């Protein structure tokens, strides 16, 4: 083979190898770019997902914080309303106590009230022997009522034998509050009686203050409802 032909073949082979190398390089380049784009897209999606999750987390935190703040404000408002109701109820109670303290000034009305309280106590206790504790200032009135109460009790219960009624002269109920000591923690009593069986096992508190407390306790839901309008 002539040298020219050999040279020509070599050039053709070089050209073929070069072309094949270029094609392979292009293929690698395209593949690399595709892989890069895919990886870039995956990274982008992952970052977007991360941002979305972070947004949702912070959004939930804000929502929870708002709910907590709303709940705290609502509770604070409820506490204020309840406090205002309690203040009103206490004011009503105090006004009622002051009215009760003036009740003893009307001797006729107060005497009848004591008679009714003692008779009610006798009926509720149904004891053959009863001890009455009262304020020292009410002792004479109650002494004058004992026989009358015995008779009324016997008539009401249809008994032949009257109960034994004794006034406790060792311990008296405390006097009413002094007008200048409205906030005093000292015990007080605006009137009425405390009755006990002779053995002390049964005690009935029938003072005006105890009756007032019972009325307010039973009527408290209704009072609160009215205060709320």
PDB file of N, CA, C and O in Angstrom, residues 129-205:
ATOM      1  N   UNK A 129     -86.419  18.246 125.888  1.00  0.00           N
ATOM      2  CA  UNK A 129     -85.700  19.253 126.667  1.00  0.00           C
ATOM      3  C   UNK A 129     -84.787  20.039 125.736  1.00  0.00           C
ATOM      4  O   UNK A 129     -83.976  19.462 124.996  1.00  0.00           O
ATOM      5  N   UNK A 130     -84.915  21.359 125.757  1.00  0.00           N
ATOM      6  CA  UNK A 130     -84.182  22.220 124.815  1.00  0.00           C
ATOM      7  C   UNK A 130     -83.487  23.350 125.576  1.00  0.00           C
ATOM      8  O   UNK A 130     -84.045  23.914 126.518  1.00  0.00           O
ATOM      9  N   UNK A 131     -82.259  23.650 125.147  1.00  0.00           N
ATOM     10  CA  UNK A 131     -81.502  24.779 125.701  1.00  0.00           C
ATOM     11  C   UNK A 131     -81.455  25.882 124.647  1.00  0.00           C
ATOM     12  O   UNK A 131     -81.162  25.615 123.472  1.00  0.00           O
ATOM     13  N   UNK A 132     -81.754  27.113 125.061  1.00  0.00           N
ATOM     14  CA  UNK A 132     -81.750  28.256 124.141  1.00  0.00           C
ATOM     15  C   UNK A 132     -80.583  29.177 124.491  1.00  0.00           C
ATOM     16  O   UNK A 132     -80.400  29.560 125.642  1.00  0.00           O
ATOM     17  N   UNK A 133     -79.823  29.494 123.451  1.00  0.00           N
ATOM     18  CA  UNK A 133     -78.750  30.482 123.623  1.00  0.00           C
ATOM     19  C   UNK A 133     -79.165  31.740 122.852  1.00  0.00           C
ATOM     20  O   UNK A 133     -79.560  31.656 121.687  1.00  0.00           O
ATOM     21  N   UNK A 134     -79.066  32.881 123.494  1.00  0.00           N
ATOM     22  CA  UNK A 134     -79.507  34.129 122.873  1.00  0.00           C
ATOM     23  C   UNK A 134     -78.536  35.259 123.222  1.00  0.00           C
ATOM     24  O   UNK A 134     -77.578  35.067 123.979  1.00  0.00           O
ATOM     25  N   UNK A 135     -78.791  36.438 122.685  1.00  0.00           N
ATOM     26  CA  UNK A 135     -78.017  37.607 123.093  1.00  0.00           C
ATOM     27  C   UNK A 135     -78.462  38.002 124.504  1.00  0.00           C
ATOM     28  O   UNK A 135     -79.628  37.806 124.869  1.00  0.00           O
ATOM     29  N   UNK A 136     -77.554  38.546 125.242  1.00  0.00           N
ATOM     30  CA  UNK A 136     -77.896  38.936 126.610  1.00  0.00           C
ATOM     31  C   UNK A 136     -78.998  39.981 126.628  1.00  0.00           C
ATOM     32  O   UNK A 136     -79.858  39.987 127.512  1.00  0.00           O
ATOM     33  N   UNK A 137     -79.030  40.829 125.596  1.00  0.00           N
ATOM     34  CA  UNK A 137     -80.061  41.875 125.517  1.00  0.00           C
ATOM     35  C   UNK A 137     -81.444  41.296 125.207  1.00  0.00           C
ATOM     36  O   UNK A 137     -82.457  41.970 125.404  1.00  0.00           O
ATOM     37  N   UNK A 138     -81.495  40.039 124.703  1.00  0.00           N
ATOM     38  CA  UNK A 138     -82.785  39.411 124.362  1.00  0.00           C
ATOM     39  C   UNK A 138     -83.291  38.476 125.467  1.00  0.00           C
ATOM     40  O   UNK A 138     -84.377  37.909 125.342  1.00  0.00           O
ATOM     41  N   UNK A 139     -82.528  38.328 126.533  1.00  0.00           N
ATOM     42  CA  UNK A 139     -82.855  37.339 127.552  1.00  0.00           C
ATOM     43  C   UNK A 139     -84.246  37.568 128.170  1.00  0.00           C
ATOM     44  O   UNK A 139     -85.063  36.642 128.275  1.00  0.00           O
ATOM     45  N   UNK A 140     -84.543  38.793 128.527  1.00  0.00           N
ATOM     46  CA  UNK A 140     -85.832  39.078 129.183  1.00  0.00           C
ATOM     47  C   UNK A 140     -87.001  38.819 128.238  1.00  0.00           C
ATOM     48  O   UNK A 140     -88.048  38.309 128.658  1.00  0.00           O
ATOM     49  N   UNK A 141     -86.833  39.178 126.977  1.00  0.00           N
ATOM     50  CA  UNK A 141     -87.913  38.944 126.004  1.00  0.00           C
ATOM     51  C   UNK A 141     -88.179  37.452 125.884  1.00  0.00           C
ATOM     52  O   UNK A 141     -89.337  37.001 125.885  1.00  0.00           O
ATOM     53  N   UNK A 142     -87.096  36.665 125.791  1.00  0.00           N
ATOM     54  CA  UNK A 142     -87.252  35.213 125.614  1.00  0.00           C
ATOM     55  C   UNK A 142     -87.835  34.577 126.876  1.00  0.00           C
ATOM     56  O   UNK A 142     -88.674  33.667 126.791  1.00  0.00           O
ATOM     57  N   UNK A 143     -87.431  35.076 128.032  1.00  0.00           N
ATOM     58  CA  UNK A 143     -88.018  34.573 129.281  1.00  0.00           C
ATOM     59  C   UNK A 143     -89.531  34.771 129.280  1.00  0.00           C
ATOM     60  O   UNK A 143     -90.280  33.891 129.729  1.00  0.00           O
ATOM     61  N   UNK A 144     -89.961  35.909 128.739  1.00  0.00           N
ATOM     62  CA  UNK A 144     -91.406  36.198 128.707  1.00  0.00           C
ATOM     63  C   UNK A 144     -92.133  35.367 127.646  1.00  0.00           C
ATOM     64  O   UNK A 144     -93.364  35.287 127.659  1.00  0.00           O
ATOM     65  N   UNK A 145     -91.375  34.744 126.736  1.00  0.00           N
ATOM     66  CA  UNK A 145     -91.983  33.974 125.645  1.00  0.00           C
ATOM     67  C   UNK A 145     -92.028  32.472 125.912  1.00  0.00           C
ATOM     68  O   UNK A 145     -92.750  31.749 125.213  1.00  0.00           O
ATOM     69  N   UNK A 146     -91.282  32.003 126.907  1.00  0.00           N
ATOM     70  CA  UNK A 146     -91.126  30.559 127.093  1.00  0.00           C
ATOM     71  C   UNK A 146     -92.469  29.846 127.292  1.00  0.00           C
ATOM     72  O   UNK A 146     -92.767  28.864 126.595  1.00  0.00           O
ATOM     73  N   UNK A 147     -93.280  30.308 128.203  1.00  0.00           N
ATOM     74  CA  UNK A 147     -94.554  29.634 128.467  1.00  0.00           C
ATOM     75  C   UNK A 147     -95.476  29.698 127.254  1.00  0.00           C
ATOM     76  O   UNK A 147     -96.169  28.730 126.942  1.00  0.00           O
ATOM     77  N   UNK A 148     -95.457  30.832 126.599  1.00  0.00           N
ATOM     78  CA  UNK A 148     -96.279  31.000 125.391  1.00  0.00           C
ATOM     79  C   UNK A 148     -95.837  30.019 124.297  1.00  0.00           C
ATOM     80  O   UNK A 148     -96.676  29.394 123.626  1.00  0.00           O
ATOM     81  N   UNK A 149     -94.525  29.873 124.132  1.00  0.00           N
ATOM     82  CA  UNK A 149     -93.992  28.955 123.114  1.00  0.00           C
ATOM     83  C   UNK A 149     -94.305  27.504 123.469  1.00  0.00           C
ATOM     84  O   UNK A 149     -94.597  26.686 122.590  1.00  0.00           O
ATOM     85  N   UNK A 150     -94.234  27.165 124.765  1.00  0.00           N
ATOM     86  CA  UNK A 150     -94.578  25.807 125.190  1.00  0.00           C
ATOM     87  C   UNK A 150     -96.012  25.473 124.813  1.00  0.00           C
ATOM     88  O   UNK A 150     -96.300  24.394 124.265  1.00  0.00           O
ATOM     89  N   UNK A 151     -96.905  26.414 125.113  1.00  0.00           N
ATOM     90  CA  UNK A 151     -98.330  26.181 124.822  1.00  0.00           C
ATOM     91  C   UNK A 151     -98.564  26.052 123.314  1.00  0.00           C
ATOM     92  O   UNK A 151     -99.276  25.149 122.859  1.00  0.00           O
ATOM     93  N   UNK A 152     -97.970  26.962 122.541  1.00  0.00           N
ATOM     94  CA  UNK A 152     -98.143  26.905 121.090  1.00  0.00           C
ATOM     95  C   UNK A 152     -97.603  25.596 120.525  1.00  0.00           C
ATOM     96  O   UNK A 152     -98.198  24.997 119.620  1.00  0.00           O
ATOM     97  N   UNK A 153     -96.477  25.147 121.080  1.00  0.00           N
ATOM     98  CA  UNK A 153     -95.860  23.898 120.606  1.00  0.00           C
ATOM     99  C   UNK A 153     -96.753  22.704 120.931  1.00  0.00           C
ATOM    100  O   UNK A 153     -96.961  21.815 120.105  1.00  0.00           O
ATOM    101  N   UNK A 154     -97.295  22.670 122.145  1.00  0.00           N
ATOM    102  CA  UNK A 154     -98.179  21.565 122.539  1.00  0.00           C
ATOM    103  C   UNK A 154     -99.428  21.532 121.670  1.00  0.00           C
ATOM    104  O   UNK A 154     -99.874  20.456 121.242  1.00  0.00           O
ATOM    105  N   UNK A 155     -99.997  22.722 121.391  1.00  0.00           N
ATOM    106  CA  UNK A 155    -101.191  22.780 120.545  1.00  0.00           C
ATOM    107  C   UNK A 155    -100.876  22.325 119.119  1.00  0.00           C
ATOM    108  O   UNK A 155    -101.653  21.571 118.516  1.00  0.00           O
ATOM    109  N   UNK A 156     -99.740  22.757 118.615  1.00  0.00           N
ATOM    110  CA  UNK A 156     -99.374  22.437 117.230  1.00  0.00           C
ATOM    111  C   UNK A 156     -99.063  20.950 117.057  1.00  0.00           C
ATOM    112  O   UNK A 156     -99.444  20.333 116.064  1.00  0.00           O
ATOM    113  N   UNK A 157     -98.369  20.382 118.038  1.00  0.00           N
ATOM    114  CA  UNK A 157     -97.962  18.977 117.937  1.00  0.00           C
ATOM    115  C   UNK A 157     -98.948  18.035 118.637  1.00  0.00           C
ATOM    116  O   UNK A 157     -98.747  16.823 118.646  1.00  0.00           O
ATOM    117  N   UNK A 158     -99.989  18.609 119.266  1.00  0.00           N
ATOM    118  CA  UNK A 158    -101.017  17.824 119.972  1.00  0.00           C
ATOM    119  C   UNK A 158    -100.381  16.959 121.072  1.00  0.00           C
ATOM    120  O   UNK A 158    -100.579  15.743 121.134  1.00  0.00           O
ATOM    121  N   UNK A 159     -99.626  17.612 121.930  1.00  0.00           N
ATOM    122  CA  UNK A 159     -98.942  16.933 123.028  1.00  0.00           C
ATOM    123  C   UNK A 159     -99.606  17.269 124.355  1.00  0.00           C
ATOM    124  O   UNK A 159    -100.223  18.315 124.516  1.00  0.00           O
ATOM    125  N   UNK A 160     -99.434  16.375 125.306  1.00  0.00           N
ATOM    126  CA  UNK A 160     -99.970  16.596 126.644  1.00  0.00           C
ATOM    127  C   UNK A 160     -98.900  17.158 127.586  1.00  0.00           C
ATOM    128  O   UNK A 160     -99.208  17.876 128.524  1.00  0.00           O
ATOM    129  N   UNK A 161     -97.646  16.805 127.317  1.00  0.00           N
ATOM    130  CA  UNK A 161     -96.547  17.208 128.175  1.00  0.00           C
ATOM    131  C   UNK A 161     -95.731  18.315 127.494  1.00  0.00           C
ATOM    132  O   UNK A 161     -95.265  18.153 126.369  1.00  0.00           O
ATOM    133  N   UNK A 162     -95.526  19.459 128.134  1.00  0.00           N
ATOM    134  CA  UNK A 162     -94.750  20.545 127.520  1.00  0.00           C
ATOM    135  C   UNK A 162     -93.250  20.223 127.547  1.00  0.00           C
ATOM    136  O   UNK A 162     -92.778  19.492 128.422  1.00  0.00           O
ATOM    137  N   UNK A 163     -92.482  20.750 126.601  1.00  0.00           N
ATOM    138  CA  UNK A 163     -91.036  20.543 126.617  1.00  0.00           C
ATOM    139  C   UNK A 163     -90.388  21.405 127.703  1.00  0.00           C
ATOM    140  O   UNK A 163     -90.930  22.420 128.118  1.00  0.00           O
ATOM    141  N   UNK A 164     -89.226  20.981 128.129  1.00  0.00           N
ATOM    142  CA  UNK A 164     -88.462  21.770 129.087  1.00  0.00           C
ATOM    143  C   UNK A 164     -87.586  22.742 128.290  1.00  0.00           C
ATOM    144  O   UNK A 164     -86.821  22.334 127.415  1.00  0.00           O
ATOM    145  N   UNK A 165     -87.722  24.028 128.577  1.00  0.00           N
ATOM    146  CA  UNK A 165     -86.947  25.045 127.854  1.00  0.00           C
ATOM    147  C   UNK A 165     -86.091  25.810 128.855  1.00  0.00           C
ATOM    148  O   UNK A 165     -86.607  26.391 129.814  1.00  0.00           O
ATOM    149  N   UNK A 166     -84.781  25.806 128.611  1.00  0.00           N
ATOM    150  CA  UNK A 166     -83.838  26.476 129.506  1.00  0.00           C
ATOM    151  C   UNK A 166     -83.007  27.473 128.718  1.00  0.00           C
ATOM    152  O   UNK A 166     -82.570  27.182 127.591  1.00  0.00           O
ATOM    153  N   UNK A 167     -82.798  28.649 129.309  1.00  0.00           N
ATOM    154  CA  UNK A 167     -81.933  29.651 128.674  1.00  0.00           C
ATOM    155  C   UNK A 167     -80.504  29.459 129.175  1.00  0.00           C
ATOM    156  O   UNK A 167     -80.277  29.355 130.382  1.00  0.00           O
ATOM    157  N   UNK A 168     -79.563  29.384 128.240  1.00  0.00           N
ATOM    158  CA  UNK A 168     -78.153  29.245 128.600  1.00  0.00           C
ATOM    159  C   UNK A 168     -77.652  30.592 129.126  1.00  0.00           C
ATOM    160  O   UNK A 168     -77.511  31.555 128.376  1.00  0.00           O
ATOM    161  N   UNK A 169     -77.391  30.645 130.442  1.00  0.00           N
ATOM    162  CA  UNK A 169     -76.941  31.894 131.060  1.00  0.00           C
ATOM    163  C   UNK A 169     -75.414  31.946 131.220  1.00  0.00           C
ATOM    164  O   UNK A 169     -74.883  32.909 131.761  1.00  0.00           O
ATOM    165  N   UNK A 170     -74.737  30.902 130.736  1.00  0.00           N
ATOM    166  CA  UNK A 170     -73.272  30.889 130.833  1.00  0.00           C
ATOM    167  C   UNK A 170     -72.621  31.569 129.628  1.00  0.00           C
ATOM    168  O   UNK A 170     -71.646  32.294 129.770  1.00  0.00           O
ATOM    169  N   UNK A 171     -73.190  31.293 128.449  1.00  0.00           N
ATOM    170  CA  UNK A 171     -72.635  31.850 127.200  1.00  0.00           C
ATOM    171  C   UNK A 171     -73.761  32.494 126.418  1.00  0.00           C
ATOM    172  O   UNK A 171     -74.794  31.860 126.162  1.00  0.00           O
ATOM    173  N   UNK A 172     -73.555  33.764 126.057  1.00  0.00           N
ATOM    174  CA  UNK A 172     -74.549  34.474 125.249  1.00  0.00           C
ATOM    175  C   UNK A 172     -74.035  34.661 123.825  1.00  0.00           C
ATOM    176  O   UNK A 172     -72.820  34.647 123.566  1.00  0.00           O
ATOM    177  N   UNK A 173     -74.962  34.829 122.903  1.00  0.00           N
ATOM    178  CA  UNK A 173     -74.585  35.163 121.530  1.00  0.00           C
ATOM    179  C   UNK A 173     -74.005  36.580 121.517  1.00  0.00           C
ATOM    180  O   UNK A 173     -74.402  37.426 122.327  1.00  0.00           O
ATOM    181  N   UNK A 174     -73.081  36.864 120.605  1.00  0.00           N
ATOM    182  CA  UNK A 174     -72.452  38.194 120.584  1.00  0.00           C
ATOM    183  C   UNK A 174     -73.433  39.279 120.148  1.00  0.00           C
ATOM    184  O   UNK A 174     -74.451  38.991 119.501  1.00  0.00           O
ATOM    185  N   UNK A 175     -73.152  40.530 120.472  1.00  0.00           N
ATOM    186  CA  UNK A 175     -74.023  41.641 120.057  1.00  0.00           C
ATOM    187  C   UNK A 175     -73.846  41.912 118.556  1.00  0.00           C
ATOM    188  O   UNK A 175     -72.935  41.369 117.922  1.00  0.00           O
ATOM    189  N   UNK A 176     -74.701  42.771 117.993  1.00  0.00           N
ATOM    190  CA  UNK A 176     -74.544  43.105 116.569  1.00  0.00           C
ATOM    191  C   UNK A 176     -73.285  43.915 116.316  1.00  0.00           C
ATOM    192  O   UNK A 176     -72.646  44.411 117.253  1.00  0.00           O
ATOM    193  N   UNK A 177     -72.938  44.055 115.049  1.00  0.00           N
ATOM    194  CA  UNK A 177     -71.762  44.849 114.681  1.00  0.00           C
ATOM    195  C   UNK A 177     -71.951  46.300 115.072  1.00  0.00           C
ATOM    196  O   UNK A 177     -73.039  46.853 114.928  1.00  0.00           O
ATOM    197  N   UNK A 178     -70.850  46.882 115.514  1.00  0.00           N
ATOM    198  CA  UNK A 178     -70.850  48.327 115.744  1.00  0.00           C
ATOM    199  C   UNK A 178     -70.809  49.017 114.390  1.00  0.00           C
ATOM    200  O   UNK A 178     -70.106  48.584 113.480  1.00  0.00           O
ATOM    201  N   UNK A 179     -71.542  50.083 114.233  1.00  0.00           N
ATOM    202  CA  UNK A 179     -71.594  50.787 112.939  1.00  0.00           C
ATOM    203  C   UNK A 179     -70.242  51.251 112.465  1.00  0.00           C
ATOM    204  O   UNK A 179     -70.007  51.392 111.260  1.00  0.00           O
ATOM    205  N   UNK A 180     -69.304  51.487 113.369  1.00  0.00           N
ATOM    206  CA  UNK A 180     -67.962  51.950 113.002  1.00  0.00           C
ATOM    207  C   UNK A 180     -66.992  50.803 112.792  1.00  0.00           C
ATOM    208  O   UNK A 180     -65.811  51.020 112.546  1.00  0.00           O
ATOM    209  N   UNK A 181     -67.503  49.569 112.925  1.00  0.00           N
ATOM    210  CA  UNK A 181     -66.619  48.402 112.779  1.00  0.00           C
ATOM    211  C   UNK A 181     -67.174  47.440 111.746  1.00  0.00           C
ATOM    212  O   UNK A 181     -67.267  46.235 111.974  1.00  0.00           O
ATOM    213  N   UNK A 182     -67.536  47.989 110.594  1.00  0.00           N
ATOM    214  CA  UNK A 182     -68.158  47.174 109.550  1.00  0.00           C
ATOM    215  C   UNK A 182     -67.233  46.082 109.051  1.00  0.00           C
ATOM    216  O   UNK A 182     -67.674  45.005 108.658  1.00  0.00           O
ATOM    217  N   UNK A 183     -65.919  46.328 109.060  1.00  0.00           N
ATOM    218  CA  UNK A 183     -64.955  45.352 108.559  1.00  0.00           C
ATOM    219  C   UNK A 183     -64.337  44.509 109.671  1.00  0.00           C
ATOM    220  O   UNK A 183     -63.369  43.778 109.439  1.00  0.00           O
ATOM    221  N   UNK A 184     -64.873  44.607 110.875  1.00  0.00           N
ATOM    222  CA  UNK A 184     -64.319  43.863 112.004  1.00  0.00           C
ATOM    223  C   UNK A 184     -64.541  42.360 111.809  1.00  0.00           C
ATOM    224  O   UNK A 184     -65.551  41.929 111.267  1.00  0.00           O
ATOM    225  N   UNK A 185     -63.560  41.577 112.269  1.00  0.00           N
ATOM    226  CA  UNK A 185     -63.659  40.119 112.180  1.00  0.00           C
ATOM    227  C   UNK A 185     -64.243  39.516 113.456  1.00  0.00           C
ATOM    228  O   UNK A 185     -64.350  38.294 113.569  1.00  0.00           O
ATOM    229  N   UNK A 186     -64.614  40.365 114.394  1.00  0.00           N
ATOM    230  CA  UNK A 186     -65.214  39.887 115.633  1.00  0.00           C
ATOM    231  C   UNK A 186     -66.575  39.258 115.346  1.00  0.00           C
ATOM    232  O   UNK A 186     -67.312  39.718 114.471  1.00  0.00           O
ATOM    233  N   UNK A 187     -66.932  38.171 116.058  1.00  0.00           N
ATOM    234  CA  UNK A 187     -68.255  37.553 115.844  1.00  0.00           C
ATOM    235  C   UNK A 187     -69.368  38.524 116.228  1.00  0.00           C
ATOM    236  O   UNK A 187     -69.187  39.393 117.084  1.00  0.00           O
ATOM    237  N   UNK A 188     -70.498  38.384 115.569  1.00  0.00           N
ATOM    238  CA  UNK A 188     -71.632  39.272 115.841  1.00  0.00           C
ATOM    239  C   UNK A 188     -72.929  38.506 115.616  1.00  0.00           C
ATOM    240  O   UNK A 188     -72.951  37.452 114.980  1.00  0.00           O
ATOM    241  N   UNK A 189     -74.001  39.040 116.142  1.00  0.00           N
ATOM    242  CA  UNK A 189     -75.320  38.433 115.943  1.00  0.00           C
ATOM    243  C   UNK A 189     -76.359  39.549 115.955  1.00  0.00           C
ATOM    244  O   UNK A 189     -76.404  40.364 116.872  1.00  0.00           O
ATOM    245  N   UNK A 190     -77.203  39.556 114.928  1.00  0.00           N
ATOM    246  CA  UNK A 190     -78.242  40.582 114.807  1.00  0.00           C
ATOM    247  C   UNK A 190     -79.563  40.158 115.436  1.00  0.00           C
ATOM    248  O   UNK A 190     -80.562  40.869 115.298  1.00  0.00           O
ATOM    249  N   UNK A 191     -79.562  39.020 116.102  1.00  0.00           N
ATOM    250  CA  UNK A 191     -80.782  38.582 116.769  1.00  0.00           C
ATOM    251  C   UNK A 191     -81.100  37.141 116.445  1.00  0.00           C
ATOM    252  O   UNK A 191     -80.415  36.473 115.660  1.00  0.00           O
ATOM    253  N   UNK A 192     -82.169  36.635 117.094  1.00  0.00           N
ATOM    254  CA  UNK A 192     -82.548  35.245 116.909  1.00  0.00           C
ATOM    255  C   UNK A 192     -81.972  34.370 118.006  1.00  0.00           C
ATOM    256  O   UNK A 192     -81.479  34.868 119.028  1.00  0.00           O
ATOM    257  N   UNK A 193     -82.015  33.062 117.789  1.00  0.00           N
ATOM    258  CA  UNK A 193     -81.582  32.120 118.826  1.00  0.00           C
ATOM    259  C   UNK A 193     -80.809  30.951 118.216  1.00  0.00           C
ATOM    260  O   UNK A 193     -80.922  30.667 117.028  1.00  0.00           O
ATOM    261  N   UNK A 194     -80.028  30.303 119.080  1.00  0.00           N
ATOM    262  CA  UNK A 194     -79.429  29.003 118.755  1.00  0.00           C
ATOM    263  C   UNK A 194     -80.005  28.018 119.758  1.00  0.00           C
ATOM    264  O   UNK A 194     -79.949  28.255 120.968  1.00  0.00           O
ATOM    265  N   UNK A 195     -80.564  26.914 119.250  1.00  0.00           N
ATOM    266  CA  UNK A 195     -81.228  25.946 120.120  1.00  0.00           C
ATOM    267  C   UNK A 195     -80.490  24.612 120.056  1.00  0.00           C
ATOM    268  O   UNK A 195     -79.993  24.218 118.995  1.00  0.00           O
ATOM    269  N   UNK A 196     -80.437  23.925 121.188  1.00  0.00           N
ATOM    270  CA  UNK A 196     -79.735  22.645 121.245  1.00  0.00           C
ATOM    271  C   UNK A 196     -80.493  21.678 122.136  1.00  0.00           C
ATOM    272  O   UNK A 196     -81.203  22.084 123.067  1.00  0.00           O
ATOM    273  N   UNK A 197     -80.338  20.395 121.827  1.00  0.00           N
ATOM    274  CA  UNK A 197     -80.906  19.373 122.710  1.00  0.00           C
ATOM    275  C   UNK A 197     -80.097  19.364 124.003  1.00  0.00           C
ATOM    276  O   UNK A 197     -78.977  19.872 124.049  1.00  0.00           O
ATOM    277  N   UNK A 198     -80.661  18.780 125.059  1.00  0.00           N
ATOM    278  CA  UNK A 198     -79.999  18.821 126.358  1.00  0.00           C
ATOM    279  C   UNK A 198     -78.635  18.127 126.328  1.00  0.00           C
ATOM    280  O   UNK A 198     -77.699  18.549 127.004  1.00  0.00           O
ATOM    281  N   UNK A 199     -78.506  17.065 125.500  1.00  0.00           N
ATOM    282  CA  UNK A 199     -77.225  16.358 125.408  1.00  0.00           C
ATOM    283  C   UNK A 199     -76.271  17.018 124.417  1.00  0.00           C
ATOM    284  O   UNK A 199     -75.125  16.591 124.262  1.00  0.00           O
ATOM    285  N   UNK A 200     -76.729  18.066 123.726  1.00  0.00           N
ATOM    286  CA  UNK A 200     -75.885  18.809 122.792  1.00  0.00           C
ATOM    287  C   UNK A 200     -75.669  18.133 121.456  1.00  0.00           C
ATOM    288  O   UNK A 200     -74.905  18.639 120.618  1.00  0.00           O
ATOM    289  N   UNK A 201     -76.312  16.998 121.216  1.00  0.00           N
ATOM    290  CA  UNK A 201     -76.114  16.284 119.953  1.00  0.00           C
ATOM    291  C   UNK A 201     -76.849  16.945 118.782  1.00  0.00           C
ATOM    292  O   UNK A 201     -76.470  16.783 117.620  1.00  0.00           O
ATOM    293  N   UNK A 202     -77.909  17.666 119.087  1.00  0.00           N
ATOM    294  CA  UNK A 202     -78.664  18.374 118.049  1.00  0.00           C
ATOM    295  C   UNK A 202     -78.539  19.880 118.296  1.00  0.00           C
ATOM    296  O   UNK A 202     -78.828  20.351 119.392  1.00  0.00           O
ATOM    297  N   UNK A 203     -78.101  20.607 117.292  1.00  0.00           N
ATOM    298  CA  UNK A 203     -77.970  22.055 117.409  1.00  0.00           C
ATOM    299  C   UNK A 203     -78.660  22.697 116.199  1.00  0.00           C
ATOM    300  O   UNK A 203     -78.414  22.303 115.052  1.00  0.00           O
ATOM    301  N   UNK A 204     -79.500  23.655 116.466  1.00  0.00           N
ATOM    302  CA  UNK A 204     -80.210  24.362 115.400  1.00  0.00           C
ATOM    303  C   UNK A 204     -79.897  25.850 115.502  1.00  0.00           C
ATOM    304  O   UNK A 204     -80.240  26.491 116.497  1.00  0.00           O
ATOM    305  N   UNK A 205     -79.239  26.369 114.494  1.00  0.00           N
ATOM    306  CA  UNK A 205     -78.907  27.796 114.485  1.00  0.00           C
ATOM    307  C   UNK A 205     -80.045  28.555 113.804  1.00  0.00           C
ATOM    308  O   UNK A 205     -80.205  28.493 112.588  1.00  0.00           O
TER     309      UNK A 205
END
